[in-house]
Short mmCIF file of C-alpha atoms and ligand atoms in Angstrom, two decimals:
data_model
loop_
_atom_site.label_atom_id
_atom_site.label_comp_id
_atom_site.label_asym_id
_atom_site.label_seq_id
_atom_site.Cartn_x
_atom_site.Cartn_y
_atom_site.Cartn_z
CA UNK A 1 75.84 145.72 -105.42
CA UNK A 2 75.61 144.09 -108.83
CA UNK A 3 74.94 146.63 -111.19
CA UNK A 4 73.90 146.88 -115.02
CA UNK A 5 74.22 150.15 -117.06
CA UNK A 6 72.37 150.50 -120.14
CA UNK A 7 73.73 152.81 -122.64
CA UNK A 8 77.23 153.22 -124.23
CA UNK A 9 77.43 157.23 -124.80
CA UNK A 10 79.41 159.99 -123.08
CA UNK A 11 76.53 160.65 -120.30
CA UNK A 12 77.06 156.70 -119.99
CA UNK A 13 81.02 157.20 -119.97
CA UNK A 14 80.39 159.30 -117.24
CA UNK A 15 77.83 157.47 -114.80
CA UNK A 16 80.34 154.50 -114.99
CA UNK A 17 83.09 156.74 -113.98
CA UNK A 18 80.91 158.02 -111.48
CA UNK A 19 79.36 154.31 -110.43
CA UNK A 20 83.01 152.86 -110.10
CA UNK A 21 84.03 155.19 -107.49
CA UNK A 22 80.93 153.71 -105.06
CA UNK A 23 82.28 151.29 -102.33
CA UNK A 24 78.85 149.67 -102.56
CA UNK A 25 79.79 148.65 -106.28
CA UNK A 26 81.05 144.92 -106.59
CA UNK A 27 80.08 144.27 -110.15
CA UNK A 28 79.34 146.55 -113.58
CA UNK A 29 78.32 145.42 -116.71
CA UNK A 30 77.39 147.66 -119.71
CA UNK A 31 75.11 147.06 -122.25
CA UNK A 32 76.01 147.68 -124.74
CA UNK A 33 79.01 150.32 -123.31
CA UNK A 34 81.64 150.98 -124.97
CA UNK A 35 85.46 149.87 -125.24
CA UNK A 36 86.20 153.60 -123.40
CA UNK A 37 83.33 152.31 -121.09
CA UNK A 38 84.93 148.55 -121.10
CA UNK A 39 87.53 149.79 -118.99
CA UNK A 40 85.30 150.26 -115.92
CA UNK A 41 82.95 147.82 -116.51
CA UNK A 42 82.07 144.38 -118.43
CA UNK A 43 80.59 144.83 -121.44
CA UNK A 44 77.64 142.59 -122.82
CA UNK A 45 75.74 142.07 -125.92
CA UNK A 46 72.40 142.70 -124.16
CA UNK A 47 70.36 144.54 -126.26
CA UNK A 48 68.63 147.83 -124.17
CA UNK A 49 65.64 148.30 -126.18
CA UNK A 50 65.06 144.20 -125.80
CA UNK A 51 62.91 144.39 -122.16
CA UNK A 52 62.89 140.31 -122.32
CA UNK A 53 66.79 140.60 -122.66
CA UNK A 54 67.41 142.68 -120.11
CA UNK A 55 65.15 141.05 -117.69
CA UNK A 56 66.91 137.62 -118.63
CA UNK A 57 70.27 139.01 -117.98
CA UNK A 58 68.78 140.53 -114.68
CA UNK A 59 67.81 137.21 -113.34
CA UNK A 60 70.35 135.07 -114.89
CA UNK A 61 73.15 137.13 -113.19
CA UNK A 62 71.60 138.13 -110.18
CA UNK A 63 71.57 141.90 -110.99
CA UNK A 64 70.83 144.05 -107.95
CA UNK A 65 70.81 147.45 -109.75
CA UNK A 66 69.44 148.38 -112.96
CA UNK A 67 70.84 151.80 -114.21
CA UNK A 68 69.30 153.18 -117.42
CA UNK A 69 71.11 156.17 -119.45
CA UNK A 70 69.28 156.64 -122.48
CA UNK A 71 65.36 157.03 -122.71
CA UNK A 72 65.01 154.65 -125.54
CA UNK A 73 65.15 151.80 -123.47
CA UNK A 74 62.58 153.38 -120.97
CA UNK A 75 59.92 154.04 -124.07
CA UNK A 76 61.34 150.08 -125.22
CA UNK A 77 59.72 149.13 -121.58
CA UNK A 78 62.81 147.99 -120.02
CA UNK A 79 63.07 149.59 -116.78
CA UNK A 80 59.30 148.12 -116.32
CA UNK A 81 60.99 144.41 -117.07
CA UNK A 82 64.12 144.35 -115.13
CA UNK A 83 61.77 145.84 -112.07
CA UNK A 84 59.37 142.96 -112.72
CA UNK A 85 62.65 140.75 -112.54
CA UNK A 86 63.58 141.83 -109.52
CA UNK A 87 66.05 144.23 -109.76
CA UNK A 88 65.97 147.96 -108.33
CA UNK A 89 65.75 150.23 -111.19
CA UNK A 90 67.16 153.83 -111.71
CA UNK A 91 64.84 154.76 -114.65
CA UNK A 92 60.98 155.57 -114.28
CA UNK A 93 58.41 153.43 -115.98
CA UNK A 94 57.29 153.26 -119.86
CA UNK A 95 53.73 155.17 -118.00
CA UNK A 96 56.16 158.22 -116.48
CA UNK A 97 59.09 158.50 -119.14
CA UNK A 98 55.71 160.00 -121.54
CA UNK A 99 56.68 163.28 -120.05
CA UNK A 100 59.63 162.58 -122.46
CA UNK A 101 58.47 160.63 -125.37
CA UNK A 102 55.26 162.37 -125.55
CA UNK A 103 55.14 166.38 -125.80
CA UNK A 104 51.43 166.21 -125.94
CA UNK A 105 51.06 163.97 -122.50
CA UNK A 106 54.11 166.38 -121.14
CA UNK A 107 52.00 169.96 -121.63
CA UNK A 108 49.05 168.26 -120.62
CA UNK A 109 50.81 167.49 -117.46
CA UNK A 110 52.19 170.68 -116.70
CA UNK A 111 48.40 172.03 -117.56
CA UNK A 112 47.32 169.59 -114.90
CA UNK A 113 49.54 170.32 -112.19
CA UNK A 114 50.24 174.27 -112.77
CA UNK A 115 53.46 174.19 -113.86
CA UNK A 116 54.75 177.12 -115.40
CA UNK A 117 55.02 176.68 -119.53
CA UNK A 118 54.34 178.21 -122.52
CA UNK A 119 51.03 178.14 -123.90
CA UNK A 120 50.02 175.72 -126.57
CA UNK A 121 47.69 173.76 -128.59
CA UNK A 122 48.10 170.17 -129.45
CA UNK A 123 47.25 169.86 -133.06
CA UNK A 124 46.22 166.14 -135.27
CA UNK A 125 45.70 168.37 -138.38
CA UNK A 126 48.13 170.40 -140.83
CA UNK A 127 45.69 172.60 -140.93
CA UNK A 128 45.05 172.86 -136.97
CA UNK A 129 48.26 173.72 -136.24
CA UNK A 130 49.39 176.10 -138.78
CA UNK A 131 45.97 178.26 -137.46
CA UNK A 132 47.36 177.77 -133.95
CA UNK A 133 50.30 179.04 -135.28
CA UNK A 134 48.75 182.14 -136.45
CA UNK A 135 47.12 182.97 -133.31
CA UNK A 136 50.25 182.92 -132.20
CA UNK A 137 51.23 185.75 -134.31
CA UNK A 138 53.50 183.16 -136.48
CA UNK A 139 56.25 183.42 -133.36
CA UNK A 140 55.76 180.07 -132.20
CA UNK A 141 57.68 176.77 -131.58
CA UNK A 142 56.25 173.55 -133.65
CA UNK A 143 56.89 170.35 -131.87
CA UNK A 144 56.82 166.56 -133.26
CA UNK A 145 54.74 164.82 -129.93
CA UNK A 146 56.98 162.22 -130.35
CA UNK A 147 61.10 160.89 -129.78
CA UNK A 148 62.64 162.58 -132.30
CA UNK A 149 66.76 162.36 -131.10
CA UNK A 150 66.62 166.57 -130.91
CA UNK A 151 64.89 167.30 -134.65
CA UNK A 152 61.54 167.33 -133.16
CA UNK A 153 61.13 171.51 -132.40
CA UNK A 154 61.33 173.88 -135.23
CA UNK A 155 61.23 177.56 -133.74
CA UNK A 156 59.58 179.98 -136.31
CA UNK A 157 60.37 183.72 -135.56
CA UNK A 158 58.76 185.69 -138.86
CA UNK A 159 55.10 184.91 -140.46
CA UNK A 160 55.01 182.12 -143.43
CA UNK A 161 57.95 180.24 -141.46
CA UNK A 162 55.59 177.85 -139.39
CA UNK A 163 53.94 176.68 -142.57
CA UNK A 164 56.73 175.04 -143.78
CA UNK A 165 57.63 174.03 -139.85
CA UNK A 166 54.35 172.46 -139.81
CA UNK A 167 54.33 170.78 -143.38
CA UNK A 168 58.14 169.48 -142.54
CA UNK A 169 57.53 167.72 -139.08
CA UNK A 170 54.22 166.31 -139.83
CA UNK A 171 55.60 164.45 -142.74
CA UNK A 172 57.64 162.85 -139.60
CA UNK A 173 56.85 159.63 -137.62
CA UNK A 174 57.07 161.63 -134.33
CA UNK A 175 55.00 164.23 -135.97
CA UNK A 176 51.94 162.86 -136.42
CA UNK A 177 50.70 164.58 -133.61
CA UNK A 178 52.17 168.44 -133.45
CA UNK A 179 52.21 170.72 -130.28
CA UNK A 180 52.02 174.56 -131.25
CA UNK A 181 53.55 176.84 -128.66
CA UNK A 182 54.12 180.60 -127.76
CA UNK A 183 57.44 181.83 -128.76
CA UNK A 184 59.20 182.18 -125.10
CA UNK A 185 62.51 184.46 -125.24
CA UNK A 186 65.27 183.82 -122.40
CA UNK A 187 68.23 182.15 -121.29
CA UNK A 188 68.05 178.50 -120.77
CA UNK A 189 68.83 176.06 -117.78
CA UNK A 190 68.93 172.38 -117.44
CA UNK A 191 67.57 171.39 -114.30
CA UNK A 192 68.59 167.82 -113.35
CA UNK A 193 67.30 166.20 -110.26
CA UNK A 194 67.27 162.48 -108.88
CA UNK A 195 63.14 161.37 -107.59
CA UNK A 196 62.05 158.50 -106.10
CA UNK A 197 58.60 159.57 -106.97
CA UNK A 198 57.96 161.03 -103.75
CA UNK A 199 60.46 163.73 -102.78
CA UNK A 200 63.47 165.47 -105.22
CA UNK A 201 66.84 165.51 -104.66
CA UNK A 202 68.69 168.52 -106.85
CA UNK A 203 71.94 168.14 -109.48
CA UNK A 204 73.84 171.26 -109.78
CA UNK A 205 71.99 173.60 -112.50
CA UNK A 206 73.72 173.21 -115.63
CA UNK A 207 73.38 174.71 -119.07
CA UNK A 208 73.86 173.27 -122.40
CA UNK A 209 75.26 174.85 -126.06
CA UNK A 210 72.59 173.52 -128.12
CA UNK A 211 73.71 175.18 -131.51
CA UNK A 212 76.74 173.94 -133.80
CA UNK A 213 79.05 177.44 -134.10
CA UNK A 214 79.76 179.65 -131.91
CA UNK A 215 77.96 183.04 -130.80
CA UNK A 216 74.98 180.37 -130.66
CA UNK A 217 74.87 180.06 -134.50
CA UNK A 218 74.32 177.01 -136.74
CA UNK A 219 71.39 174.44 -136.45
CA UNK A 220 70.81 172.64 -133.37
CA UNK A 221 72.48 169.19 -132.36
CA UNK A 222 72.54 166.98 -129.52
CA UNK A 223 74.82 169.67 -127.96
CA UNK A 224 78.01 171.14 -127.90
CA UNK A 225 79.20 171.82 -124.54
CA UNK A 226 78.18 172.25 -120.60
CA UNK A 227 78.49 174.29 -117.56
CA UNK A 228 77.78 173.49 -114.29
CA UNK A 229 76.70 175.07 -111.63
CA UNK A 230 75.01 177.57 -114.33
CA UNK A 231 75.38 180.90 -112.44
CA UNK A 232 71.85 181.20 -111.63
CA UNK A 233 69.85 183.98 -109.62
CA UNK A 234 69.20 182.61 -105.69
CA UNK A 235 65.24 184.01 -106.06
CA UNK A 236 65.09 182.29 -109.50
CA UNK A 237 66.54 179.03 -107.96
CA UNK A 238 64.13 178.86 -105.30
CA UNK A 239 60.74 179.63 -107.82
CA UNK A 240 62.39 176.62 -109.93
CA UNK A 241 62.30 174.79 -106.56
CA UNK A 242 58.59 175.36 -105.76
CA UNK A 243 57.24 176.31 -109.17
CA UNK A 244 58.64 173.57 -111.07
CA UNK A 245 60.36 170.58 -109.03
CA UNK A 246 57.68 170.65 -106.56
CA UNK A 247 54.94 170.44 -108.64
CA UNK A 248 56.21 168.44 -111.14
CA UNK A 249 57.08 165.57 -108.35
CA UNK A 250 53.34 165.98 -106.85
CA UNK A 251 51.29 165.76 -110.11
CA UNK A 252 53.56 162.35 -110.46
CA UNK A 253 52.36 161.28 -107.21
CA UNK A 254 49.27 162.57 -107.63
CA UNK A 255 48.44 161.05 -110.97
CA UNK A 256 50.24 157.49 -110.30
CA UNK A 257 52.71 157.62 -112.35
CA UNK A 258 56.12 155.05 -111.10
CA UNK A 259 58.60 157.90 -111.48
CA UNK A 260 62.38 156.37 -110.26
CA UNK A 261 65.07 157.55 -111.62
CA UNK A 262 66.54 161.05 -113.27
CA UNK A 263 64.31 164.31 -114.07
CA UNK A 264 65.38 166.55 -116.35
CA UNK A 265 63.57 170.24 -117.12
CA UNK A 266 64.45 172.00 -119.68
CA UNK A 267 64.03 175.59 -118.32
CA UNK A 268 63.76 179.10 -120.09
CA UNK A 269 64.25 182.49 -117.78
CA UNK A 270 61.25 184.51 -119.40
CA UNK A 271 60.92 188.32 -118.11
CA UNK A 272 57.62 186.40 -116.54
CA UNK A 273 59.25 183.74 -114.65
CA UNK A 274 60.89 180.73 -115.23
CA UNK A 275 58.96 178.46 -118.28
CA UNK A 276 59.71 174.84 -118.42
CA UNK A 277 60.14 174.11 -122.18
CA UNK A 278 60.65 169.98 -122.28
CA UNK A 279 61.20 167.55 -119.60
CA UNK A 280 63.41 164.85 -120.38
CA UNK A 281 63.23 161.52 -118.35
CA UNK A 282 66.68 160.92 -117.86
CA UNK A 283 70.14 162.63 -116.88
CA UNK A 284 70.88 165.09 -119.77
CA UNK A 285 73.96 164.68 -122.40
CA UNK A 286 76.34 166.40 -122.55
CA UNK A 287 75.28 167.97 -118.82
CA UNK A 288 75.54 164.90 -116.94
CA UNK A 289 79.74 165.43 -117.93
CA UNK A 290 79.91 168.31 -116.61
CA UNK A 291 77.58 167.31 -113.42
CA UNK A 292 78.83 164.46 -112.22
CA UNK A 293 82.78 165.34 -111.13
CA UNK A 294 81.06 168.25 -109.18
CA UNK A 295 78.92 165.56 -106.85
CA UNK A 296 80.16 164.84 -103.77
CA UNK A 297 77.60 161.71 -102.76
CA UNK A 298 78.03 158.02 -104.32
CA UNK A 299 75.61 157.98 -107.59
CA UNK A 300 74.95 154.28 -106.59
CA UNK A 301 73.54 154.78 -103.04
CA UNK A 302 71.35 157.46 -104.30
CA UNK A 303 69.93 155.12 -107.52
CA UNK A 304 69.32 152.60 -105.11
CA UNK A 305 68.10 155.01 -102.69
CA UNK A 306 65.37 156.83 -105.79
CA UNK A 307 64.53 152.88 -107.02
CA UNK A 308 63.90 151.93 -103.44
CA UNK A 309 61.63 154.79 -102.52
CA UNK A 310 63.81 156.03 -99.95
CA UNK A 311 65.36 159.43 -101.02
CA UNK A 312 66.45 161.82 -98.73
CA UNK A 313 65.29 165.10 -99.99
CA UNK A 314 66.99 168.38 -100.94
CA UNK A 315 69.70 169.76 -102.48
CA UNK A 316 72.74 167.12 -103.23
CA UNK A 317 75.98 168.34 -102.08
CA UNK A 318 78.96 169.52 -104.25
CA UNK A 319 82.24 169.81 -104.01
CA UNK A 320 83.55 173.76 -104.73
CA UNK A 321 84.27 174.97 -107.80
CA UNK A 322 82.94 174.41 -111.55
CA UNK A 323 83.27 172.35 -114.27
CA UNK A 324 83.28 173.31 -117.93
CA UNK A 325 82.33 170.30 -120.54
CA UNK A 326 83.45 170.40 -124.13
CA UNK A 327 81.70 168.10 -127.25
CA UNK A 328 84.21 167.45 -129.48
CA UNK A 329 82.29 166.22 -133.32
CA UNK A 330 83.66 164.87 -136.54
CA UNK A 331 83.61 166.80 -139.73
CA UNK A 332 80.00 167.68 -141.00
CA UNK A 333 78.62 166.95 -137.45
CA UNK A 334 74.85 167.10 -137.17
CA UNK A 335 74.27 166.81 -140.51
CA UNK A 336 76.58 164.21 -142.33
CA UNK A 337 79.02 163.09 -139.93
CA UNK A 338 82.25 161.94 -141.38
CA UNK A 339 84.12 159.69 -138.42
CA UNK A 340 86.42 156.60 -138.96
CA UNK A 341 89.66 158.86 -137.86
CA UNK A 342 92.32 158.61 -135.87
CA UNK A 343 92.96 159.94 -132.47
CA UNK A 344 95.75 160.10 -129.87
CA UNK A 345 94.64 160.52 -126.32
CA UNK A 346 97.91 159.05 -124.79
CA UNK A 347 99.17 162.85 -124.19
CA UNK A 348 98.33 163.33 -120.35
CA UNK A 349 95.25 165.82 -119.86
CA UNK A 350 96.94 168.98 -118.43
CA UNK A 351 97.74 170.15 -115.26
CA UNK A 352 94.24 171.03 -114.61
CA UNK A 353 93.50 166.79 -114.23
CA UNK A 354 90.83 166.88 -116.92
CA UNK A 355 88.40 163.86 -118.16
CA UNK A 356 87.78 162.54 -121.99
CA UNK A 357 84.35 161.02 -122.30
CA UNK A 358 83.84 159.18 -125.38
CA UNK A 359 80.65 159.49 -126.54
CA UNK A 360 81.60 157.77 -130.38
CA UNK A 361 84.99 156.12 -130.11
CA UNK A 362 86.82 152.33 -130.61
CA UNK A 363 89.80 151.16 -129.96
CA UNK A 364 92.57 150.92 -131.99
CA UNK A 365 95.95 149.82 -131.11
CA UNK A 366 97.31 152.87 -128.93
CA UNK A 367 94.85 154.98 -129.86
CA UNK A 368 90.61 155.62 -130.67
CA UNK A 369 88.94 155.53 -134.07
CA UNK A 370 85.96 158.21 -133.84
CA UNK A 371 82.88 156.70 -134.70
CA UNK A 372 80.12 158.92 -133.71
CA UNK A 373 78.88 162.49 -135.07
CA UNK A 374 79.90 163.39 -131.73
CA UNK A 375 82.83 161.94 -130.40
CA UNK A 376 84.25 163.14 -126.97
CA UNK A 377 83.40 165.37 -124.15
CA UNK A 378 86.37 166.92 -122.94
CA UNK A 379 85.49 168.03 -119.05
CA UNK A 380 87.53 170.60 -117.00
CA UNK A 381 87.10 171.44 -113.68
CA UNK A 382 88.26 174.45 -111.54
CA UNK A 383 87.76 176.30 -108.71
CA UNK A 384 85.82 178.62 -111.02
CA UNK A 385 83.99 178.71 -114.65
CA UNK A 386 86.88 180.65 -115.69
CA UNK A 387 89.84 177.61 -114.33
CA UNK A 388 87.63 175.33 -115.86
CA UNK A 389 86.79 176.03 -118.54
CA UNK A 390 90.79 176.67 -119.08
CA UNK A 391 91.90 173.31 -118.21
CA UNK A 392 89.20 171.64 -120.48
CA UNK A 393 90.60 173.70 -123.75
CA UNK A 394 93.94 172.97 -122.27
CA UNK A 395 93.55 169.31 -122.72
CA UNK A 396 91.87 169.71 -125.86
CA UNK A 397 95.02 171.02 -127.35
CA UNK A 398 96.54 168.19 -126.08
CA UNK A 399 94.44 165.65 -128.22
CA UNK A 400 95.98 164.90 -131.30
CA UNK A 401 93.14 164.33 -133.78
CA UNK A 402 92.93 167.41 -136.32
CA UNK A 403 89.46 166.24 -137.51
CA UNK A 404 87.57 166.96 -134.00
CA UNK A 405 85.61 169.75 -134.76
CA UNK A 406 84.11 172.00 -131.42
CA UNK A 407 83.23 175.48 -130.02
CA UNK A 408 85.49 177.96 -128.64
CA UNK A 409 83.67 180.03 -126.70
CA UNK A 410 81.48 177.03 -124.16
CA UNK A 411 80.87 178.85 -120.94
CA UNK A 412 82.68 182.17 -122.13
CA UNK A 413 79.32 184.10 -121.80
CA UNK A 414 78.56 182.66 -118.25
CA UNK A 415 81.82 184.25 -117.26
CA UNK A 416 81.48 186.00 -113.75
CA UNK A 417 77.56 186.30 -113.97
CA UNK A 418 74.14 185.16 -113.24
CA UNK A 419 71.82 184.10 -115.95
CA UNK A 420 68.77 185.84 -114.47
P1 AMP B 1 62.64 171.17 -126.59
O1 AMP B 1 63.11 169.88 -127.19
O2 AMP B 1 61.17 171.24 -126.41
O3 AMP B 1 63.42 171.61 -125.39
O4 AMP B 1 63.07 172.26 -127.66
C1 AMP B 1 64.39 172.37 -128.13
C2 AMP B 1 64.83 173.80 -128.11
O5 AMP B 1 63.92 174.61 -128.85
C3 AMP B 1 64.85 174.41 -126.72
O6 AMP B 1 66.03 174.14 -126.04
C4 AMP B 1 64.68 175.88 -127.04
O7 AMP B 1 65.92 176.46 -127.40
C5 AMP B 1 63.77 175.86 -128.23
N1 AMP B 1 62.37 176.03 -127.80
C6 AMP B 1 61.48 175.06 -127.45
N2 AMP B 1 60.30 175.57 -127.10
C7 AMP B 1 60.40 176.91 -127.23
C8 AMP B 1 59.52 178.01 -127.03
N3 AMP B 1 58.25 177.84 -126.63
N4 AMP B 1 59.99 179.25 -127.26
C9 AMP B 1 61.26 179.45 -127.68
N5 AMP B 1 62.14 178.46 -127.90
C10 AMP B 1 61.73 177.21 -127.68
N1 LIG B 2 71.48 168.09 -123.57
C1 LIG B 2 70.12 167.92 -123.89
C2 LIG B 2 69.61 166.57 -123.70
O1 LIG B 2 70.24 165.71 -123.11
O2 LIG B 2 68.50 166.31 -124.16
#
């Protein structure tokens, strides 16, 4: 199959690692990739968020398989184009990827269909939603409704904090609408799975480090390292199963929606069950990393397979063992990046066979310039979290770049437990 990536970021990095091993694969390009990504794939200066670009490449080149990463080109309408062009897509419609770009249209989805969430109240006014924030006791979340690359939620524990929550994100562009929510407390899964719209077919759970320092500290970011599988409870897997995936898949049939490609929930264990807290209409970064070396299927059967409506489905299988994903930033990552540094990757990656993923790299002579807040995901894999998550800081030390900034401690406090 002739195939065409959209994206150029780590999860990208890592579905054309993933992509090149298919025998089914005759052709890649990337657009726009990367040059860590140019090494498994062609790259071209197709613009993703340009739906009459991507459909032009589509039929000029006779592209068979449309694979989207990011969800900016979904909410850009180009998985809609290159399907009306004729190629299979992996990557729902504009309609469907609103349960990401819309946290309004998402809650009053899982309203719809039963799906277990905190409550809320969609708000157009300042004033609405700082009184839904006091019936709320002042513990609340306050959400932008719309794409807001991971500054959208503001999560206010004390009184007098969602006042300012409110006044900051409504001064946004993807706050013009606000979604006030109760204040859920638990540990929190990613739950990725592959839909053709009809049936599900189940990633490995995997958790993310949303917060910069470790111990969880620090504001949030785009997120700093991944398990996977996240140790979770067997009774709390299946109620995900039923509860969540279930549901989730039949309110898209049931409401119409052209749902192909990659489902991501965002899940909280409350005391009360597990909450789904965003969806996300694509694979997850940095989780997809740490995801993909543990499936043992070919990624471009099972696009084709969800774009085709033809998805066997279940649980995917996996090979044994764990992998343990680390982000490595630049200086005065989220806030004020500082890239444009050197870094030597030529050392090999330990004895433990671990990956690089560039998420914000170029090439330079023997070496990578960082060009990104966040600039590599470092992936180790084991027979355990313990193995792998040694063999991923074991390569790290083997990176010479004394600018990458990361966290210590991903996957120490999944160590030999369950999260629920
Ligand atoms: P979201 O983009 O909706 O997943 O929110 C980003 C992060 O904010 C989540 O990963 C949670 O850590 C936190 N969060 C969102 N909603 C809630 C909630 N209702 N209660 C507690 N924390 C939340
Ligand atoms: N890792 C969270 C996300 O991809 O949105």
């Amino acid at each position: 199959m002739k195939v065409l990536l959209l994206g150029g970021g780590g999860r990208e990095h890592a579905i054309a690692w993933k992509l090149a091993q298919s025998p089914l694969l005759t052709k890649l390009w990337a657009a726009p990739g990367s040059d860590a990504i140019a090494e498994l794939a062609e790259r071209v200066p197709v613009d993703p968020l340009d739906p009459d670009a991507v459909a032009g490449f589509v039929k000029a080149n006779g592209v068979e398989l449309v694979f989207v990463g990011p969800e900016a080109p979904l909410d850009a309408g180009s998985s809609d184009a290159a399907r009306a062009a004729g190629a299979l897509v992996f990557g729902p419609s504009r309609a469907a990827a609103r349960l990401e770009t819309s946290k309004s249209f998402a809650k009053d989805f899982m309203g719809l269909h039963g799906i277990p969430a905190a409550r809320s109240r969609g708000c157009v006014t300042r004033e609405e939603a700082k009184a839904a924030a006091r019936a709320f006791g002042g513990r609340c979340a306050v959400k932008a409704d719309g794409l807001a690359a991971g500054k959208g939620v503001i999560v206010c524990r004390e009184p007098g904090e969602a006042d300012a929550a409110v006044d900051a994100l409504a001064a946004t562009t993807a706050g013009r609408t606000l979604v006030v929510e109760e204040l859920l407390e638990g540990p929190e899964v990613t739950v990725m799975v592959l839909t053709d719209g009809r049936v599900w077919a189940a990633l490995p759970p995997s958790q993310d480090h949303k917060r910069l320092r470790e111990g969880d500290q620090g504001p949030n970011t785009g997120g700093m390292g991944a398990l996977a599988p996240a140790p979770l409870d067997g009774a709390v897997w299946e109620r995900i199963k039923t509860e969540v995936l279930d549901r989730t898949v039949e309110g898209l049939r049931a409401d119409g929606l052209d749902y192909r490609g990659a489902l991501y929930a965002g899940v909280m264990l409350t005391a009360d069950g597990p909450k789904v807290l965003e969806y996300n209409a694509r694979l997850g970064d940095p989780e997809t990393q740490a995801v993909l070396p543990l499936l043992d299927a070919d990624l471009l059967s099972l696009a084709a397979d969800c774009a085709a409506a033809r998805l066997k489905p279940g649980v995917l299988p996996v090979k044994s063992g764990a992998c343990v994903g680390v982000t490595l930033a630049s200086p005065g990552y989220p806030e004020a990046p500082r890239p444009g540094f050197f870094i030597d990757l030529s050392a090999d990656m330990g004895m433990g066979g671990a990956t690089a993923f560039h998420a914000g790299t170029k090439r330079s002579g023997d070496g990578w310039i960082a060009t990104g807040g966040r600039v590599l995901t470092v992936v180790g894999c084991g027979p355990d979290l313990a193995a792998a998550r040694a063999n991923a800081y074991d390569a790290i030390a083997r990176i010479k770049a004394p600018e990458l900034r990361y966290r210590r401690d991903i996957a120490a406090k999944a160590l030999g437990r369950t999260v629920a």
